[in-house]
Amino acid sequence: MFDPVCPSTLSPIRFGDKWADLIIRCLERGPRRFSELRIPLRGITAKVLTQSLRALERDGLIARRAHPGPVRRVDYALTPLGRSLLVPMNAACAWTGEHWDELLDAREASAGA
């Protein structure tokens, strides 16, 4: 999904902003820190990641947790509501995989027009 040639960029189905579905996938296996999210999300700026995280938190899909201690540490995790979004996301990914060739053909035809 995070590979530049992945079909996820062809999916006409969006969950939130451009990065929301990728952030949700990053959190699928457990909480991650901001810096840990930037590694698989090549190309996202810190500002845009912050905006996307805030939007996902506002919508109740992720939770931000600050850990007390001498070193400030914050991580992000899916909420039960966010985790429930994984099922329709998996269906959208499967659909995109099934229609990959058609989607590519349509994009190439549109670019040539």
PDB file of C-alpha atoms in Angstrom:
ATOM      1  CA  MET A   1       0.000   0.000   0.000  1.00  0.00           C
ATOM      2  CA  PHE A   2       2.855   2.418   0.644  1.00  0.00           C
ATOM      3  CA  ASP A   3       4.776   1.578  -2.502  1.00  0.00           C
ATOM      4  CA  PRO A   4       4.686   4.392  -5.109  1.00  0.00           C
ATOM      5  CA  VAL A   5       3.235   1.986  -7.698  1.00  0.00           C
ATOM      6  CA  CYS A   6       0.545   0.626  -5.377  1.00  0.00           C
ATOM      7  CA  PRO A   7      -3.019   0.564  -6.684  1.00  0.00           C
ATOM      8  CA  SER A   8      -4.235   2.493  -3.633  1.00  0.00           C
ATOM      9  CA  THR A   9      -3.593   5.718  -5.541  1.00  0.00           C
ATOM     10  CA  LEU A  10      -6.012   4.564  -8.222  1.00  0.00           C
ATOM     11  CA  SER A  11      -8.914   3.928  -5.887  1.00  0.00           C
ATOM     12  CA  PRO A  12     -11.745   6.371  -6.511  1.00  0.00           C
ATOM     13  CA  ILE A  13     -12.997   5.634  -2.989  1.00  0.00           C
ATOM     14  CA  ARG A  14     -11.560   8.013  -0.391  1.00  0.00           C
ATOM     15  CA  PHE A  15     -11.829   7.827   3.384  1.00  0.00           C
ATOM     16  CA  GLY A  16     -11.233  11.375   4.574  1.00  0.00           C
ATOM     17  CA  ASP A  17      -8.440  13.407   3.004  1.00  0.00           C
ATOM     18  CA  LYS A  18      -5.690  12.170   0.698  1.00  0.00           C
ATOM     19  CA  TRP A  19      -3.650  10.735   3.566  1.00  0.00           C
ATOM     20  CA  ALA A  20      -6.365   9.523   5.972  1.00  0.00           C
ATOM     21  CA  ASP A  21      -6.633   5.976   4.637  1.00  0.00           C
ATOM     22  CA  LEU A  22      -2.852   5.560   4.667  1.00  0.00           C
ATOM     23  CA  ILE A  23      -2.621   6.872   8.235  1.00  0.00           C
ATOM     24  CA  ILE A  24      -5.357   4.449   9.314  1.00  0.00           C
ATOM     25  CA  ARG A  25      -3.412   1.596   7.678  1.00  0.00           C
ATOM     26  CA  CYS A  26      -0.254   2.688   9.510  1.00  0.00           C
ATOM     27  CA  LEU A  27      -2.128   2.428  12.810  1.00  0.00           C
ATOM     28  CA  GLU A  28      -3.762  -0.900  11.996  1.00  0.00           C
ATOM     29  CA  ARG A  29      -1.209  -2.924  13.981  1.00  0.00           C
ATOM     30  CA  GLY A  30      -1.029  -0.620  16.983  1.00  0.00           C
ATOM     31  CA  PRO A  31      -0.096   2.842  18.226  1.00  0.00           C
ATOM     32  CA  ARG A  32       2.663   4.821  16.534  1.00  0.00           C
ATOM     33  CA  ARG A  33       4.477   8.042  17.206  1.00  0.00           C
ATOM     34  CA  PHE A  34       4.419  10.988  14.806  1.00  0.00           C
ATOM     35  CA  SER A  35       7.971  10.286  13.635  1.00  0.00           C
ATOM     36  CA  GLU A  36       7.102   6.612  13.084  1.00  0.00           C
ATOM     37  CA  LEU A  37       4.195   7.614  10.841  1.00  0.00           C
ATOM     38  CA  ARG A  38       6.405   9.755   8.613  1.00  0.00           C
ATOM     39  CA  ILE A  39       8.570   6.774   7.587  1.00  0.00           C
ATOM     40  CA  PRO A  40       5.974   4.808   5.578  1.00  0.00           C
ATOM     41  CA  LEU A  41       4.189   8.003   4.505  1.00  0.00           C
ATOM     42  CA  ARG A  42       6.923   9.234   2.219  1.00  0.00           C
ATOM     43  CA  GLY A  43       6.027  12.553   0.687  1.00  0.00           C
ATOM     44  CA  ILE A  44       3.812  13.873   3.473  1.00  0.00           C
ATOM     45  CA  THR A  45       4.932  17.072   5.145  1.00  0.00           C
ATOM     46  CA  ALA A  46       4.851  17.488   8.912  1.00  0.00           C
ATOM     47  CA  LYS A  47       2.174  20.173   8.521  1.00  0.00           C
ATOM     48  CA  VAL A  48      -0.116  17.982   6.419  1.00  0.00           C
ATOM     49  CA  LEU A  49       0.388  14.973   8.709  1.00  0.00           C
ATOM     50  CA  THR A  50      -0.543  17.133  11.699  1.00  0.00           C
ATOM     51  CA  GLN A  51      -3.667  18.396   9.910  1.00  0.00           C
ATOM     52  CA  SER A  52      -4.712  14.873   8.915  1.00  0.00           C
ATOM     53  CA  LEU A  53      -4.130  13.505  12.421  1.00  0.00           C
ATOM     54  CA  ARG A  54      -6.204  16.327  13.924  1.00  0.00           C
ATOM     55  CA  ALA A  55      -9.041  15.694  11.460  1.00  0.00           C
ATOM     56  CA  LEU A  56      -9.014  11.950  12.193  1.00  0.00           C
ATOM     57  CA  GLU A  57      -8.996  12.669  15.925  1.00  0.00           C
ATOM     58  CA  ARG A  58     -11.855  15.189  15.552  1.00  0.00           C
ATOM     59  CA  ASP A  59     -13.877  12.549  13.683  1.00  0.00           C
ATOM     60  CA  GLY A  60     -13.277  10.001  16.453  1.00  0.00           C
ATOM     61  CA  LEU A  61     -11.219   7.626  14.289  1.00  0.00           C
ATOM     62  CA  ILE A  62      -7.934   7.960  16.167  1.00  0.00           C
ATOM     63  CA  ALA A  63      -6.921   8.878  19.703  1.00  0.00           C
ATOM     64  CA  ARG A  64      -3.900  10.965  20.664  1.00  0.00           C
ATOM     65  CA  ARG A  65      -2.210   9.955  23.895  1.00  0.00           C
ATOM     66  CA  ALA A  66       0.473  11.989  25.650  1.00  0.00           C
ATOM     67  CA  HIS A  67       2.741   9.987  27.956  1.00  0.00           C
ATOM     68  CA  PRO A  68       3.962  11.664  31.145  1.00  0.00           C
ATOM     69  CA  GLY A  69       7.638  11.754  31.896  1.00  0.00           C
ATOM     70  CA  PRO A  70      10.769  13.808  31.434  1.00  0.00           C
ATOM     71  CA  VAL A  71      10.718  13.161  27.691  1.00  0.00           C
ATOM     72  CA  ARG A  72       7.470  14.239  26.071  1.00  0.00           C
ATOM     73  CA  ARG A  73       6.053  11.374  24.047  1.00  0.00           C
ATOM     74  CA  VAL A  74       2.814  11.292  22.084  1.00  0.00           C
ATOM     75  CA  ASP A  75       1.370   8.418  20.127  1.00  0.00           C
ATOM     76  CA  TYR A  76      -1.682   7.859  17.986  1.00  0.00           C
ATOM     77  CA  ALA A  77      -3.923   4.789  17.903  1.00  0.00           C
ATOM     78  CA  LEU A  78      -7.116   3.733  16.207  1.00  0.00           C
ATOM     79  CA  THR A  79     -10.269   4.013  18.256  1.00  0.00           C
ATOM     80  CA  PRO A  80     -12.910   1.262  18.049  1.00  0.00           C
ATOM     81  CA  LEU A  81     -14.708   3.478  15.511  1.00  0.00           C
ATOM     82  CA  GLY A  82     -11.511   3.827  13.470  1.00  0.00           C
ATOM     83  CA  ARG A  83     -10.880   0.100  13.653  1.00  0.00           C
ATOM     84  CA  SER A  84     -14.400  -0.533  12.303  1.00  0.00           C
ATOM     85  CA  LEU A  85     -13.417   1.403   9.171  1.00  0.00           C
ATOM     86  CA  LEU A  86     -10.872  -1.305   8.271  1.00  0.00           C
ATOM     87  CA  VAL A  87     -13.590  -3.631   6.923  1.00  0.00           C
ATOM     88  CA  PRO A  88     -14.916  -1.197   4.291  1.00  0.00           C
ATOM     89  CA  MET A  89     -11.346  -0.127   3.503  1.00  0.00           C
ATOM     90  CA  ASN A  90     -10.411  -3.759   2.822  1.00  0.00           C
ATOM     91  CA  ALA A  91     -13.436  -4.046   0.530  1.00  0.00           C
ATOM     92  CA  ALA A  92     -12.400  -0.882  -1.340  1.00  0.00           C
ATOM     93  CA  CYS A  93      -8.849  -2.219  -1.729  1.00  0.00           C
ATOM     94  CA  ALA A  94     -10.157  -5.533  -3.061  1.00  0.00           C
ATOM     95  CA  TRP A  95     -12.428  -3.719  -5.515  1.00  0.00           C
ATOM     96  CA  THR A  96      -9.531  -1.563  -6.726  1.00  0.00           C
ATOM     97  CA  GLY A  97      -7.390  -4.671  -7.212  1.00  0.00           C
ATOM     98  CA  GLU A  98     -10.131  -6.344  -9.252  1.00  0.00           C
ATOM     99  CA  HIS A  99     -10.580  -3.272 -11.480  1.00  0.00           C
ATOM    100  CA  TRP A 100      -6.929  -2.219 -11.673  1.00  0.00           C
ATOM    101  CA  ASP A 101      -6.643  -2.559 -15.469  1.00  0.00           C
ATOM    102  CA  GLU A 102      -9.893  -0.683 -16.096  1.00  0.00           C
ATOM    103  CA  LEU A 103      -8.878   2.130 -13.769  1.00  0.00           C
ATOM    104  CA  LEU A 104      -5.474   2.438 -15.440  1.00  0.00           C
ATOM    105  CA  ASP A 105      -7.066   2.454 -18.905  1.00  0.00           C
ATOM    106  CA  ALA A 106      -9.498   5.185 -17.859  1.00  0.00           C
ATOM    107  CA  ARG A 107      -6.722   7.341 -16.394  1.00  0.00           C
ATOM    108  CA  GLU A 108      -4.541   6.932 -19.478  1.00  0.00           C
ATOM    109  CA  ALA A 109      -7.480   7.733 -21.798  1.00  0.00           C
ATOM    110  CA  SER A 110      -8.267  10.843 -19.754  1.00  0.00           C
ATOM    111  CA  ALA A 111      -4.639  11.997 -19.797  1.00  0.00           C
ATOM    112  CA  GLY A 112      -4.498  11.639 -23.580  1.00  0.00           C
ATOM    113  CA  ALA A 113      -7.686  13.615 -24.178  1.00  0.00           C
TER     114      ALA A 113
END
